[in-house]
mmCIF file of C-alpha atoms and ligand atoms in Angstrom:
data_model
loop_
_atom_site.group_PDB
_atom_site.id
_atom_site.type_symbol
_atom_site.label_atom_id
_atom_site.label_comp_id
_atom_site.label_asym_id
_atom_site.label_seq_id
_atom_site.Cartn_x
_atom_site.Cartn_y
_atom_site.Cartn_z
ATOM 1 C CA UNK A 1437 -80.664 -11.159 -53.836
ATOM 2 C CA UNK A 1438 -81.729 -7.794 -55.225
ATOM 3 C CA UNK A 1439 -82.529 -5.072 -52.717
ATOM 4 C CA UNK A 1440 -83.684 -1.519 -53.339
ATOM 5 C CA UNK A 1441 -82.707 1.328 -51.027
ATOM 6 C CA UNK A 1442 -85.026 4.341 -51.089
ATOM 7 C CA UNK A 1443 -84.756 7.795 -49.541
ATOM 8 C CA UNK A 1444 -87.979 9.701 -50.222
ATOM 9 C CA UNK A 1445 -88.262 13.454 -49.725
ATOM 10 C CA UNK A 1446 -91.428 15.493 -50.158
ATOM 11 C CA UNK A 1447 -90.739 16.217 -53.840
ATOM 12 C CA UNK A 1448 -87.840 13.901 -54.584
ATOM 13 C CA UNK A 1449 -86.581 10.429 -54.039
ATOM 14 C CA UNK A 1450 -83.164 8.858 -54.270
ATOM 15 C CA UNK A 1451 -82.688 5.186 -54.976
ATOM 16 C CA UNK A 1452 -79.987 2.605 -55.231
ATOM 17 C CA UNK A 1453 -80.399 -1.062 -56.249
ATOM 18 C CA UNK A 1454 -77.966 -3.604 -54.841
ATOM 19 C CA UNK A 1455 -77.006 -7.188 -55.385
ATOM 20 C CA UNK A 1456 -76.714 -8.431 -51.833
ATOM 21 C CA UNK A 1457 -74.853 -9.638 -49.855
ATOM 22 C CA UNK A 1458 -71.992 -8.550 -52.163
ATOM 23 C CA UNK A 1459 -73.262 -4.963 -51.868
ATOM 24 C CA UNK A 1460 -72.722 -4.431 -55.597
ATOM 25 C CA UNK A 1461 -74.482 -1.244 -56.737
ATOM 26 C CA UNK A 1462 -76.493 -2.097 -59.866
ATOM 27 C CA UNK A 1463 -78.064 1.291 -60.517
ATOM 28 C CA UNK A 1464 -78.456 4.539 -58.571
ATOM 29 C CA UNK A 1465 -80.269 7.780 -59.175
ATOM 30 C CA UNK A 1466 -82.931 10.221 -58.157
ATOM 31 C CA UNK A 1467 -86.306 11.601 -59.108
ATOM 32 C CA UNK A 1468 -86.712 15.362 -58.696
ATOM 33 C CA UNK A 1469 -89.541 17.880 -58.578
ATOM 34 C CA UNK A 1470 -92.251 15.246 -58.072
ATOM 35 C CA UNK A 1471 -95.657 16.946 -58.239
ATOM 36 C CA UNK A 1472 -94.079 20.123 -59.649
ATOM 37 C CA UNK A 1473 -93.419 21.621 -63.082
ATOM 38 C CA UNK A 1474 -90.293 20.370 -64.851
ATOM 39 C CA UNK A 1475 -90.013 17.022 -63.080
ATOM 40 C CA UNK A 1476 -87.184 14.756 -64.198
ATOM 41 C CA UNK A 1477 -85.054 11.835 -63.137
ATOM 42 C CA UNK A 1478 -81.502 10.765 -63.587
ATOM 43 C CA UNK A 1479 -79.583 7.594 -62.947
ATOM 44 C CA UNK A 1480 -76.187 6.052 -63.204
ATOM 45 C CA UNK A 1481 -75.601 2.588 -64.591
ATOM 46 C CA UNK A 1482 -72.327 0.931 -65.656
ATOM 47 C CA UNK A 1483 -70.549 4.259 -65.180
ATOM 48 C CA UNK A 1484 -72.935 6.051 -67.551
ATOM 49 C CA UNK A 1485 -75.141 8.939 -66.421
ATOM 50 C CA UNK A 1486 -78.586 9.335 -67.969
ATOM 51 C CA UNK A 1487 -81.093 12.153 -67.422
ATOM 52 C CA UNK A 1488 -84.707 12.114 -68.609
ATOM 53 C CA UNK A 1489 -87.694 14.388 -68.312
ATOM 54 C CA UNK A 1490 -90.944 12.817 -67.104
ATOM 55 C CA UNK A 1491 -94.304 13.949 -65.857
ATOM 56 C CA UNK A 1492 -94.116 12.814 -62.225
ATOM 57 C CA UNK A 1493 -97.372 13.575 -60.462
ATOM 58 C CA UNK A 1494 -96.718 11.360 -57.472
ATOM 59 C CA UNK A 1495 -94.173 9.104 -55.803
ATOM 60 C CA UNK A 1496 -96.083 6.202 -57.329
ATOM 61 C CA UNK A 1497 -95.433 7.594 -60.837
ATOM 62 C CA UNK A 1498 -91.748 7.752 -59.980
ATOM 63 C CA UNK A 1499 -91.788 4.204 -58.630
ATOM 64 C CA UNK A 1500 -93.496 2.906 -61.775
ATOM 65 C CA UNK A 1501 -90.906 4.578 -63.999
ATOM 66 C CA UNK A 1502 -88.110 3.221 -61.827
ATOM 67 C CA UNK A 1503 -89.464 -0.313 -62.338
ATOM 68 C CA UNK A 1504 -89.602 0.229 -66.126
ATOM 69 C CA UNK A 1505 -85.996 1.433 -66.106
ATOM 70 C CA UNK A 1506 -84.880 -1.542 -63.983
ATOM 71 C CA UNK A 1507 -86.285 -3.905 -66.607
ATOM 72 C CA UNK A 1508 -85.165 -1.872 -69.631
ATOM 73 C CA UNK A 1509 -81.621 -1.646 -68.268
ATOM 74 C CA UNK A 1510 -81.621 -5.367 -67.416
ATOM 75 C CA UNK A 1511 -81.071 -4.779 -63.705
ATOM 76 C CA UNK A 1512 -83.860 -7.334 -63.268
ATOM 77 C CA UNK A 1513 -85.755 -9.534 -65.713
ATOM 78 C CA UNK A 1514 -88.779 -9.768 -63.455
ATOM 79 C CA UNK A 1515 -89.798 -7.370 -60.672
ATOM 80 C CA UNK A 1516 -90.263 -10.337 -58.324
ATOM 81 C CA UNK A 1517 -86.468 -10.559 -58.181
ATOM 82 C CA UNK A 1518 -86.572 -7.535 -55.862
ATOM 83 C CA UNK A 1519 -87.046 -9.172 -52.500
ATOM 84 C CA UNK A 1520 -86.849 -6.121 -50.287
ATOM 85 C CA UNK A 1521 -87.177 -2.349 -50.343
ATOM 86 C CA UNK A 1522 -85.497 -0.401 -47.537
ATOM 87 C CA UNK A 1523 -86.896 3.031 -46.733
ATOM 88 C CA UNK A 1524 -85.158 5.818 -44.897
ATOM 89 C CA UNK A 1525 -87.550 7.027 -42.200
ATOM 90 C CA UNK A 1526 -86.378 10.110 -40.359
ATOM 91 C CA UNK A 1527 -88.297 9.896 -37.075
ATOM 92 C CA UNK A 1528 -88.958 6.608 -35.295
ATOM 93 C CA UNK A 1529 -89.704 8.068 -31.850
ATOM 94 C CA UNK A 1530 -88.728 6.059 -28.776
ATOM 95 C CA UNK A 1531 -90.302 2.860 -30.059
ATOM 96 C CA UNK A 1532 -87.811 1.895 -32.739
ATOM 97 C CA UNK A 1533 -84.191 1.259 -31.822
ATOM 98 C CA UNK A 1534 -83.581 -0.800 -34.934
ATOM 99 C CA UNK A 1535 -84.882 -1.373 -38.461
ATOM 100 C CA UNK A 1536 -88.158 -3.278 -38.830
ATOM 101 C CA UNK A 1537 -90.297 -4.937 -41.489
ATOM 102 C CA UNK A 1538 -93.140 -2.543 -42.301
ATOM 103 C CA UNK A 1539 -96.747 -3.494 -41.651
ATOM 104 C CA UNK A 1540 -99.786 -1.279 -41.121
ATOM 105 C CA UNK A 1541 -99.003 -0.739 -37.428
ATOM 106 C CA UNK A 1542 -95.496 0.520 -38.304
ATOM 107 C CA UNK A 1543 -97.001 2.914 -40.862
ATOM 108 C CA UNK A 1544 -99.416 4.144 -38.195
ATOM 109 C CA UNK A 1545 -96.497 4.815 -35.848
ATOM 110 C CA UNK A 1546 -94.558 6.658 -38.578
ATOM 111 C CA UNK A 1547 -97.682 8.755 -39.174
ATOM 112 C CA UNK A 1548 -97.943 9.480 -35.476
ATOM 113 C CA UNK A 1549 -94.307 10.594 -35.290
ATOM 114 C CA UNK A 1550 -94.911 12.992 -38.201
ATOM 115 C CA UNK A 1551 -95.598 15.777 -35.696
ATOM 116 C CA UNK A 1552 -91.909 15.555 -34.799
ATOM 117 C CA UNK A 1553 -90.714 15.433 -38.423
ATOM 118 C CA UNK A 1554 -93.466 17.101 -40.472
ATOM 119 C CA UNK A 1555 -91.345 17.483 -43.605
ATOM 120 C CA UNK A 1556 -89.780 14.059 -43.580
ATOM 121 C CA UNK A 1557 -92.045 11.330 -42.210
ATOM 122 C CA UNK A 1558 -94.996 11.940 -44.587
ATOM 123 C CA UNK A 1559 -92.551 11.706 -47.506
ATOM 124 C CA UNK A 1560 -91.269 8.409 -46.141
ATOM 125 C CA UNK A 1561 -94.830 7.084 -46.070
ATOM 126 C CA UNK A 1562 -95.376 8.166 -49.683
ATOM 127 C CA UNK A 1563 -92.321 6.117 -50.649
ATOM 128 C CA UNK A 1564 -93.558 3.100 -48.686
ATOM 129 C CA UNK A 1565 -97.068 3.266 -50.176
ATOM 130 C CA UNK A 1566 -95.671 3.584 -53.698
ATOM 131 C CA UNK A 1567 -93.464 0.563 -53.169
ATOM 132 C CA UNK A 1568 -96.320 -1.523 -51.709
ATOM 133 C CA UNK A 1569 -98.465 -0.626 -54.689
ATOM 134 C CA UNK A 1570 -95.919 -1.228 -57.443
ATOM 135 C CA UNK A 1571 -93.991 -4.257 -56.123
ATOM 136 C CA UNK A 1572 -96.389 -5.937 -53.683
ATOM 137 C CA UNK A 1573 -94.290 -9.089 -53.347
ATOM 138 C CA UNK A 1574 -91.258 -7.345 -51.845
ATOM 139 C CA UNK A 1575 -90.953 -6.764 -48.109
ATOM 140 C CA UNK A 1576 -90.623 -3.145 -47.041
ATOM 141 C CA UNK A 1577 -88.233 -2.222 -44.255
ATOM 142 C CA UNK A 1578 -88.065 1.034 -42.284
ATOM 143 C CA UNK A 1579 -84.586 2.233 -41.375
ATOM 144 C CA UNK A 1580 -84.868 5.042 -38.839
ATOM 145 C CA UNK A 1581 -82.491 8.009 -38.537
ATOM 146 C CA UNK A 1582 -83.267 8.123 -34.822
ATOM 147 C CA UNK A 1583 -82.695 4.413 -34.015
ATOM 148 C CA UNK A 1584 -78.931 4.546 -33.385
ATOM 149 C CA UNK A 1585 -79.419 7.326 -30.803
ATOM 150 C CA UNK A 1586 -81.843 5.348 -28.638
ATOM 151 C CA UNK A 1587 -78.957 4.309 -26.366
ATOM 152 C CA UNK A 1588 -78.511 7.914 -25.168
ATOM 153 C CA UNK A 1589 -79.173 8.216 -21.418
ATOM 154 C CA UNK A 1590 -81.820 10.495 -19.825
ATOM 155 C CA UNK A 1591 -79.175 13.023 -18.635
ATOM 156 C CA UNK A 1592 -78.471 13.664 -22.275
ATOM 157 C CA UNK A 1593 -81.890 13.299 -23.839
ATOM 158 C CA UNK A 1594 -84.058 15.228 -21.370
ATOM 159 C CA UNK A 1595 -84.237 19.006 -21.724
ATOM 160 C CA UNK A 1596 -84.163 20.998 -18.485
ATOM 161 C CA UNK A 1597 -87.839 21.921 -18.915
ATOM 162 C CA UNK A 1598 -90.663 20.688 -16.670
ATOM 163 C CA UNK A 1599 -90.359 16.889 -16.660
ATOM 164 C CA UNK A 1600 -93.993 16.426 -17.760
ATOM 165 C CA UNK A 1601 -93.164 17.825 -21.204
ATOM 166 C CA UNK A 1602 -91.044 14.770 -21.833
ATOM 167 C CA UNK A 1603 -93.555 12.384 -20.283
ATOM 168 C CA UNK A 1604 -96.702 13.796 -21.840
ATOM 169 C CA UNK A 1605 -95.519 15.318 -25.092
ATOM 170 C CA UNK A 1606 -92.309 13.358 -25.784
ATOM 171 C CA UNK A 1607 -90.289 16.570 -25.954
ATOM 172 C CA UNK A 1608 -86.753 15.207 -25.706
ATOM 173 C CA UNK A 1609 -83.613 14.740 -27.738
ATOM 174 C CA UNK A 1610 -83.957 12.134 -30.503
ATOM 175 C CA UNK A 1611 -80.957 12.845 -32.713
ATOM 176 C CA UNK A 1612 -80.751 12.340 -36.475
ATOM 177 C CA UNK A 1613 -78.247 11.090 -39.101
ATOM 178 C CA UNK A 1614 -78.115 7.912 -36.977
ATOM 179 C CA UNK A 1615 -77.588 5.623 -39.971
ATOM 180 C CA UNK A 1616 -74.562 7.655 -41.022
ATOM 181 C CA UNK A 1617 -73.026 7.854 -37.527
ATOM 182 C CA UNK A 1618 -73.516 4.094 -37.158
ATOM 183 C CA UNK A 1619 -71.934 3.352 -40.535
ATOM 184 C CA UNK A 1620 -68.802 5.469 -40.065
ATOM 185 C CA UNK A 1621 -68.327 4.355 -36.447
ATOM 186 C CA UNK A 1622 -68.466 0.697 -37.511
ATOM 187 C CA UNK A 1623 -65.957 1.389 -40.291
ATOM 188 C CA UNK A 1624 -63.719 3.215 -37.814
ATOM 189 C CA UNK A 1625 -63.844 0.257 -35.401
ATOM 190 C CA UNK A 1626 -62.922 -2.056 -38.278
ATOM 191 C CA UNK A 1627 -59.873 0.116 -38.976
ATOM 192 C CA UNK A 1628 -58.906 0.212 -35.282
ATOM 193 C CA UNK A 1629 -59.449 -3.555 -35.081
ATOM 194 C CA UNK A 1630 -61.570 -3.421 -31.920
ATOM 195 C CA UNK A 1631 -65.000 -2.375 -30.701
ATOM 196 C CA UNK A 1632 -64.207 -1.127 -27.163
ATOM 197 C CA UNK A 1633 -63.613 2.362 -28.519
ATOM 198 C CA UNK A 1634 -64.457 5.988 -27.796
ATOM 199 C CA UNK A 1635 -65.252 7.753 -31.061
ATOM 200 C CA UNK A 1636 -66.380 11.223 -32.099
ATOM 201 C CA UNK A 1637 -68.096 11.154 -35.499
ATOM 202 C CA UNK A 1638 -68.667 14.435 -37.339
ATOM 203 C CA UNK A 1639 -71.335 14.299 -40.071
ATOM 204 C CA UNK A 1640 -70.837 17.672 -41.741
ATOM 205 C CA UNK A 1641 -73.139 18.105 -44.735
ATOM 206 C CA UNK A 1642 -75.803 20.680 -45.499
ATOM 207 C CA UNK A 1643 -77.313 19.307 -42.297
ATOM 208 C CA UNK A 1644 -74.640 18.635 -39.681
ATOM 209 C CA UNK A 1645 -74.373 16.669 -36.460
ATOM 210 C CA UNK A 1646 -71.720 15.187 -34.183
ATOM 211 C CA UNK A 1647 -72.032 12.030 -32.084
ATOM 212 C CA UNK A 1648 -70.116 10.545 -29.156
ATOM 213 C CA UNK A 1649 -69.950 6.749 -29.469
ATOM 214 C CA UNK A 1650 -68.652 4.452 -26.743
ATOM 215 C CA UNK A 1651 -68.181 0.711 -27.356
ATOM 216 C CA UNK A 1652 -70.336 0.954 -30.490
ATOM 217 C CA UNK A 1653 -73.230 2.685 -28.703
ATOM 218 C CA UNK A 1654 -74.192 6.312 -29.119
ATOM 219 C CA UNK A 1655 -74.018 8.216 -25.800
ATOM 220 C CA UNK A 1656 -74.725 11.706 -27.118
ATOM 221 C CA UNK A 1657 -75.473 13.572 -30.327
ATOM 222 C CA UNK A 1658 -75.822 17.223 -31.234
ATOM 223 C CA UNK A 1659 -79.251 17.189 -32.926
ATOM 224 C CA UNK A 1660 -82.262 17.157 -30.627
ATOM 225 C CA UNK A 1661 -86.042 17.075 -30.833
ATOM 226 C CA UNK A 1662 -85.654 18.289 -34.402
ATOM 227 C CA UNK A 1663 -82.713 18.404 -36.823
ATOM 228 C CA UNK A 1664 -82.274 22.096 -36.042
ATOM 229 C CA UNK A 1665 -80.061 21.964 -32.986
ATOM 230 C CA UNK A 1666 -76.393 21.617 -32.155
ATOM 231 C CA UNK A 1667 -74.111 22.778 -34.953
ATOM 232 C CA UNK A 1668 -74.576 25.705 -37.287
ATOM 233 C CA UNK A 1669 -75.540 24.293 -40.712
ATOM 234 C CA UNK A 1670 -76.085 25.382 -44.317
ATOM 235 C CA UNK A 1671 -79.348 27.198 -43.623
ATOM 236 C CA UNK A 1672 -80.176 26.104 -40.042
ATOM 237 C CA UNK A 1673 -79.064 28.014 -36.970
ATOM 238 C CA UNK A 1674 -78.532 25.031 -34.632
ATOM 239 C CA UNK A 1675 -78.259 25.901 -30.925
ATOM 240 C CA UNK A 1676 -79.285 29.443 -30.059
ATOM 241 C CA UNK A 1677 -80.625 31.085 -26.905
ATOM 242 C CA UNK A 1678 -84.186 29.671 -26.887
ATOM 243 C CA UNK A 1679 -85.643 32.976 -25.733
ATOM 244 C CA UNK A 1680 -84.673 34.592 -29.041
ATOM 245 C CA UNK A 1681 -87.766 32.824 -30.420
ATOM 246 C CA UNK A 1682 -90.203 34.520 -28.010
ATOM 247 C CA UNK A 1683 -88.317 37.799 -28.443
ATOM 248 C CA UNK A 1684 -88.807 37.681 -32.223
ATOM 249 C CA UNK A 1685 -92.492 36.881 -31.773
ATOM 250 C CA UNK A 1686 -93.244 39.377 -28.994
ATOM 251 C CA UNK A 1687 -90.938 42.265 -29.857
ATOM 252 C CA UNK A 1688 -90.454 41.977 -33.630
ATOM 253 C CA UNK A 1689 -94.044 40.920 -34.356
ATOM 254 C CA UNK A 1690 -93.047 37.814 -36.294
ATOM 255 C CA UNK A 1691 -95.332 34.803 -36.463
ATOM 256 C CA UNK A 1692 -94.195 31.416 -35.195
ATOM 257 C CA UNK A 1693 -94.101 30.188 -38.821
ATOM 258 C CA UNK A 1694 -91.882 33.091 -39.877
ATOM 259 C CA UNK A 1695 -89.474 32.438 -37.022
ATOM 260 C CA UNK A 1696 -89.398 28.745 -37.871
ATOM 261 C CA UNK A 1697 -88.701 29.475 -41.527
ATOM 262 C CA UNK A 1698 -85.969 31.943 -40.598
ATOM 263 C CA UNK A 1699 -84.243 29.469 -38.281
ATOM 264 C CA UNK A 1700 -84.462 26.575 -40.734
ATOM 265 C CA UNK A 1701 -84.054 28.157 -44.153
ATOM 266 C CA UNK A 1702 -82.392 31.551 -43.761
ATOM 267 C CA UNK A 1703 -79.827 31.023 -41.023
ATOM 268 C CA UNK A 1704 -76.544 29.119 -40.642
ATOM 269 C CA UNK A 1705 -73.831 29.699 -43.259
ATOM 270 C CA UNK A 1706 -76.383 31.489 -45.472
ATOM 271 C CA UNK A 1707 -77.672 33.795 -42.739
ATOM 272 C CA UNK A 1708 -74.263 34.827 -41.448
ATOM 273 C CA UNK A 1709 -72.496 35.169 -44.800
ATOM 274 C CA UNK A 1710 -75.471 36.697 -46.614
ATOM 275 C CA UNK A 1711 -74.003 34.905 -49.609
ATOM 276 C CA UNK A 1712 -74.610 31.170 -49.732
ATOM 277 C CA UNK A 1713 -75.514 28.058 -47.784
ATOM 278 C CA UNK A 1714 -72.909 26.066 -49.680
ATOM 279 C CA UNK A 1715 -69.543 25.622 -47.967
ATOM 280 C CA UNK A 1716 -67.787 25.800 -51.368
ATOM 281 C CA UNK A 1717 -69.053 29.362 -51.906
ATOM 282 C CA UNK A 1718 -68.107 30.288 -48.334
ATOM 283 C CA UNK A 1719 -64.556 29.004 -48.890
ATOM 284 C CA UNK A 1720 -64.328 30.944 -52.159
ATOM 285 C CA UNK A 1721 -65.441 34.036 -50.206
ATOM 286 C CA UNK A 1722 -62.764 33.380 -47.571
ATOM 287 C CA UNK A 1723 -60.108 33.305 -50.306
ATOM 288 C CA UNK A 1724 -61.422 36.626 -51.683
ATOM 289 C CA UNK A 1725 -61.281 38.135 -48.186
ATOM 290 C CA UNK A 1726 -65.069 38.538 -47.803
ATOM 291 C CA UNK A 1727 -65.477 39.389 -44.097
ATOM 292 C CA UNK A 1728 -68.881 37.817 -43.628
ATOM 293 C CA UNK A 1729 -67.716 34.572 -45.285
ATOM 294 C CA UNK A 1730 -64.686 34.538 -42.990
ATOM 295 C CA UNK A 1731 -67.015 35.041 -40.021
ATOM 296 C CA UNK A 1732 -69.361 32.241 -41.187
ATOM 297 C CA UNK A 1733 -66.377 29.905 -41.721
ATOM 298 C CA UNK A 1734 -64.940 30.712 -38.285
ATOM 299 C CA UNK A 1735 -68.279 30.260 -36.562
ATOM 300 C CA UNK A 1736 -68.890 26.913 -38.254
ATOM 301 C CA UNK A 1737 -65.447 25.665 -37.219
ATOM 302 C CA UNK A 1738 -65.930 26.978 -33.666
ATOM 303 C CA UNK A 1739 -69.207 25.067 -33.195
ATOM 304 C CA UNK A 1740 -67.577 21.854 -34.406
ATOM 305 C CA UNK A 1741 -64.642 22.335 -32.015
ATOM 306 C CA UNK A 1742 -66.972 23.082 -29.111
ATOM 307 C CA UNK A 1743 -68.843 19.829 -29.660
ATOM 308 C CA UNK A 1744 -65.674 17.785 -30.094
ATOM 309 C CA UNK A 1745 -64.358 19.246 -26.812
ATOM 310 C CA UNK A 1746 -67.630 18.515 -25.041
ATOM 311 C CA UNK A 1747 -67.740 14.917 -26.251
ATOM 312 C CA UNK A 1748 -64.051 14.371 -25.495
ATOM 313 C CA UNK A 1749 -64.858 15.169 -21.861
ATOM 314 C CA UNK A 1750 -68.027 13.121 -21.878
ATOM 315 C CA UNK A 1751 -66.320 10.054 -23.361
ATOM 316 C CA UNK A 1752 -63.354 10.488 -21.006
ATOM 317 C CA UNK A 1753 -60.921 10.569 -23.927
ATOM 318 C CA UNK A 1754 -61.119 9.619 -27.563
ATOM 319 C CA UNK A 1755 -59.625 6.859 -29.723
ATOM 320 C CA UNK A 1756 -60.483 8.409 -33.084
ATOM 321 C CA UNK A 1757 -62.330 11.297 -34.697
ATOM 322 C CA UNK A 1758 -64.155 10.798 -38.006
ATOM 323 C CA UNK A 1759 -65.181 13.359 -40.627
ATOM 324 C CA UNK A 1760 -67.940 12.470 -43.072
ATOM 325 C CA UNK A 1761 -70.658 13.901 -45.421
ATOM 326 C CA UNK A 1762 -70.220 16.688 -48.022
ATOM 327 C CA UNK A 1763 -68.097 19.090 -45.977
ATOM 328 C CA UNK A 1764 -66.386 16.447 -43.832
ATOM 329 C CA UNK A 1765 -65.410 14.370 -46.863
ATOM 330 C CA UNK A 1766 -64.427 17.181 -49.205
ATOM 331 C CA UNK A 1767 -63.665 20.517 -47.569
ATOM 332 C CA UNK A 1768 -59.900 20.592 -47.103
ATOM 333 C CA UNK A 1769 -59.810 24.133 -45.559
ATOM 334 C CA UNK A 1770 -62.609 23.524 -43.032
ATOM 335 C CA UNK A 1771 -61.010 20.251 -41.921
ATOM 336 C CA UNK A 1772 -57.619 21.934 -41.702
ATOM 337 C CA UNK A 1773 -58.929 24.685 -39.465
ATOM 338 C CA UNK A 1774 -60.658 22.175 -37.171
ATOM 339 C CA UNK A 1775 -57.455 20.095 -37.009
ATOM 340 C CA UNK A 1776 -55.437 23.229 -36.110
ATOM 341 C CA UNK A 1777 -57.722 23.832 -33.125
ATOM 342 C CA UNK A 1778 -57.419 20.187 -32.048
ATOM 343 C CA UNK A 1779 -53.668 20.607 -31.498
ATOM 344 C CA UNK A 1780 -54.460 21.516 -27.875
ATOM 345 C CA UNK A 1781 -55.387 17.835 -27.428
ATOM 346 C CA UNK A 1782 -52.127 16.712 -29.037
ATOM 347 C CA UNK A 1783 -53.643 16.119 -32.470
ATOM 348 C CA UNK A 1784 -51.033 16.478 -35.219
ATOM 349 C CA UNK A 1785 -52.160 16.493 -38.805
ATOM 350 C CA UNK A 1786 -50.422 16.327 -42.147
ATOM 351 C CA UNK A 1787 -51.291 19.027 -44.697
ATOM 352 C CA UNK A 1788 -50.535 16.553 -47.437
ATOM 353 C CA UNK A 1789 -52.686 13.740 -46.021
ATOM 354 C CA UNK A 1790 -55.515 16.206 -45.419
ATOM 355 C CA UNK A 1791 -55.835 16.810 -49.194
ATOM 356 C CA UNK A 1792 -57.940 13.653 -49.620
ATOM 357 C CA UNK A 1793 -61.511 14.022 -50.808
ATOM 358 C CA UNK A 1794 -64.300 11.437 -50.801
ATOM 359 C CA UNK A 1795 -62.094 8.495 -49.884
ATOM 360 C CA UNK A 1796 -61.148 6.700 -46.700
ATOM 361 C CA UNK A 1797 -57.931 7.989 -45.202
ATOM 362 C CA UNK A 1798 -56.126 9.114 -42.071
ATOM 363 C CA UNK A 1799 -55.232 12.820 -42.056
ATOM 364 C CA UNK A 1800 -53.072 12.797 -38.909
ATOM 365 C CA UNK A 1801 -49.432 11.855 -38.387
ATOM 366 C CA UNK A 1802 -48.105 8.733 -36.620
ATOM 367 C CA UNK A 1803 -47.375 10.670 -33.415
ATOM 368 C CA UNK A 1804 -50.825 12.319 -33.197
ATOM 369 C CA UNK A 1805 -52.532 11.737 -29.828
ATOM 370 C CA UNK A 1806 -55.785 10.905 -31.623
ATOM 371 C CA UNK A 1807 -56.017 9.604 -35.198
ATOM 372 C CA UNK A 1808 -58.443 11.569 -37.356
ATOM 373 C CA UNK A 1809 -60.030 9.859 -40.370
ATOM 374 C CA UNK A 1810 -62.118 10.821 -43.359
ATOM 375 C CA UNK A 1811 -64.687 8.066 -43.997
ATOM 376 C CA UNK A 1812 -67.260 8.656 -46.763
ATOM 377 C CA UNK A 1813 -70.690 7.816 -45.411
ATOM 378 C CA UNK A 1814 -72.970 5.301 -47.118
ATOM 379 C CA UNK A 1815 -76.486 5.476 -45.735
ATOM 380 C CA UNK A 1816 -77.923 3.723 -48.805
ATOM 381 C CA UNK A 1817 -75.736 0.697 -48.170
ATOM 382 C CA UNK A 1818 -76.807 0.605 -44.497
ATOM 383 C CA UNK A 1819 -80.458 0.682 -45.579
ATOM 384 C CA UNK A 1820 -79.837 -2.154 -48.065
ATOM 385 C CA UNK A 1821 -77.910 -4.177 -45.469
ATOM 386 C CA UNK A 1822 -80.646 -3.952 -42.829
ATOM 387 C CA UNK A 1823 -83.260 -4.802 -45.459
ATOM 388 C CA UNK A 1824 -81.279 -7.806 -46.674
ATOM 389 C CA UNK A 1825 -80.775 -9.017 -43.085
ATOM 390 C CA UNK A 1826 -84.537 -8.878 -42.498
ATOM 391 C CA UNK A 1827 -85.369 -10.409 -45.894
ATOM 392 C CA UNK A 1828 -83.256 -13.582 -45.582
HETATM 393 P P1 ADP B 2618 -76.921 16.517 -47.483
HETATM 394 O O1 ADP B 2618 -76.730 16.909 -46.041
HETATM 395 O O2 ADP B 2618 -77.912 17.371 -48.211
HETATM 396 O O3 ADP B 2618 -77.082 15.035 -47.700
HETATM 397 P P2 ADP B 2618 -74.145 16.403 -48.285
HETATM 398 O O4 ADP B 2618 -73.698 15.551 -47.161
HETATM 399 O O5 ADP B 2618 -73.967 15.878 -49.665
HETATM 400 O O6 ADP B 2618 -75.619 16.925 -48.168
HETATM 401 O O7 ADP B 2618 -73.395 17.806 -48.159
HETATM 402 C C1 ADP B 2618 -73.674 18.836 -49.044
HETATM 403 C C2 ADP B 2618 -72.831 20.028 -48.692
HETATM 404 O O8 ADP B 2618 -71.451 19.672 -48.692
HETATM 405 C C3 ADP B 2618 -72.945 21.153 -49.696
HETATM 406 O O9 ADP B 2618 -74.010 21.992 -49.401
HETATM 407 C C4 ADP B 2618 -71.632 21.859 -49.532
HETATM 408 O O10 ADP B 2618 -71.782 22.819 -48.496
HETATM 409 C C5 ADP B 2618 -70.673 20.794 -49.026
HETATM 410 N N1 ADP B 2618 -69.658 20.427 -50.024
HETATM 411 C C6 ADP B 2618 -69.750 19.559 -51.040
HETATM 412 N N2 ADP B 2618 -68.588 19.507 -51.730
HETATM 413 C C7 ADP B 2618 -67.733 20.345 -51.117
HETATM 414 C C8 ADP B 2618 -66.372 20.739 -51.329
HETATM 415 N N3 ADP B 2618 -65.645 20.245 -52.321
HETATM 416 N N4 ADP B 2618 -65.849 21.648 -50.478
HETATM 417 C C9 ADP B 2618 -66.588 22.168 -49.483
HETATM 418 N N5 ADP B 2618 -67.842 21.823 -49.218
HETATM 419 C C10 ADP B 2618 -68.414 20.932 -50.017
#
């Protein structure tokens, strides 16, 4: 059965077509700059990369072109072969603790939750509408970033604000990257050969979050109401003293929008280093002895360590730690520094084993108190799997 996995952003969308249940990737790619000048798309098929320019006015334009390419490249002979389209939806509120087949009431809910994810949920809906329009015979499935975190208990999801804010306005922790944390934790359990485990999963990409997972269920995660909490990230500040916001508004005369933009787009690695939001540039700066890059690197590592320590206590121990996403899968120096700090827990790593990039592997030694693994995440596969399960 052919399944399409879609991750729509406001001006882009990534796709991957699978033959399921084998999980064979048939084609993958992305459309960029939708609705802007210079729009284009690129895809990979049979190991070959192809890039084309196209006038993409809407997500529907992109979807139509994708269908043409699927036929032209013989991924399908007939569009009816695509039985399901899985959509990444960032915010599913408290209602959705698992993936669901999309109908109008689900779309209405996704629209309603847009206040909590104003950049992401409307883009998800554009992807869903485009799919409904272009391949009406396929089922559409919503796979929520927040679903895996719905097992978190009130002690961890309620903020110490007046209780009514949670009741009336749903101001609480939701958590994000759930599909990724679920995927790597399931892989880790497969490696350990059991499911009664205590895991700490570190998704370190341009957005970054850490989760504590006990017996396959998430008990805490570092992102909150929005994806700007917990760790320091590429351009996001993560946890800061909340009163800094009112201070910037009242004493520095900034508007709420300016503060929001600063905290989301001009902070994190970029804000501290003054150089870049990309960990590769920060590491190059560290090698050159750039003080602000060294500071940004050290701060990033410190926040990761703090969360690992916190979750170690909360889980009452830990059977394995997992690194994933861009930085977690590929940054040897950041991982090494984190592993150094973990020695206080009896973690022993191997410099040689820690050289791996973008592949599954253990980076600790046999006598390490906790094994630490690199497991490349695969959210697209998770989306396709849930869609297939609901389509059969
Ligand atoms: P996103 O969160 O946007 O999905 P990724 O998980 O792909 O992103 O992570 C992207 C980030 O990973 C980049 O911004 C960069 O900071 C980091 N990254 C990618 N490759 C490397 C590398 N070789 N070394 C260090 N950092 C890397």
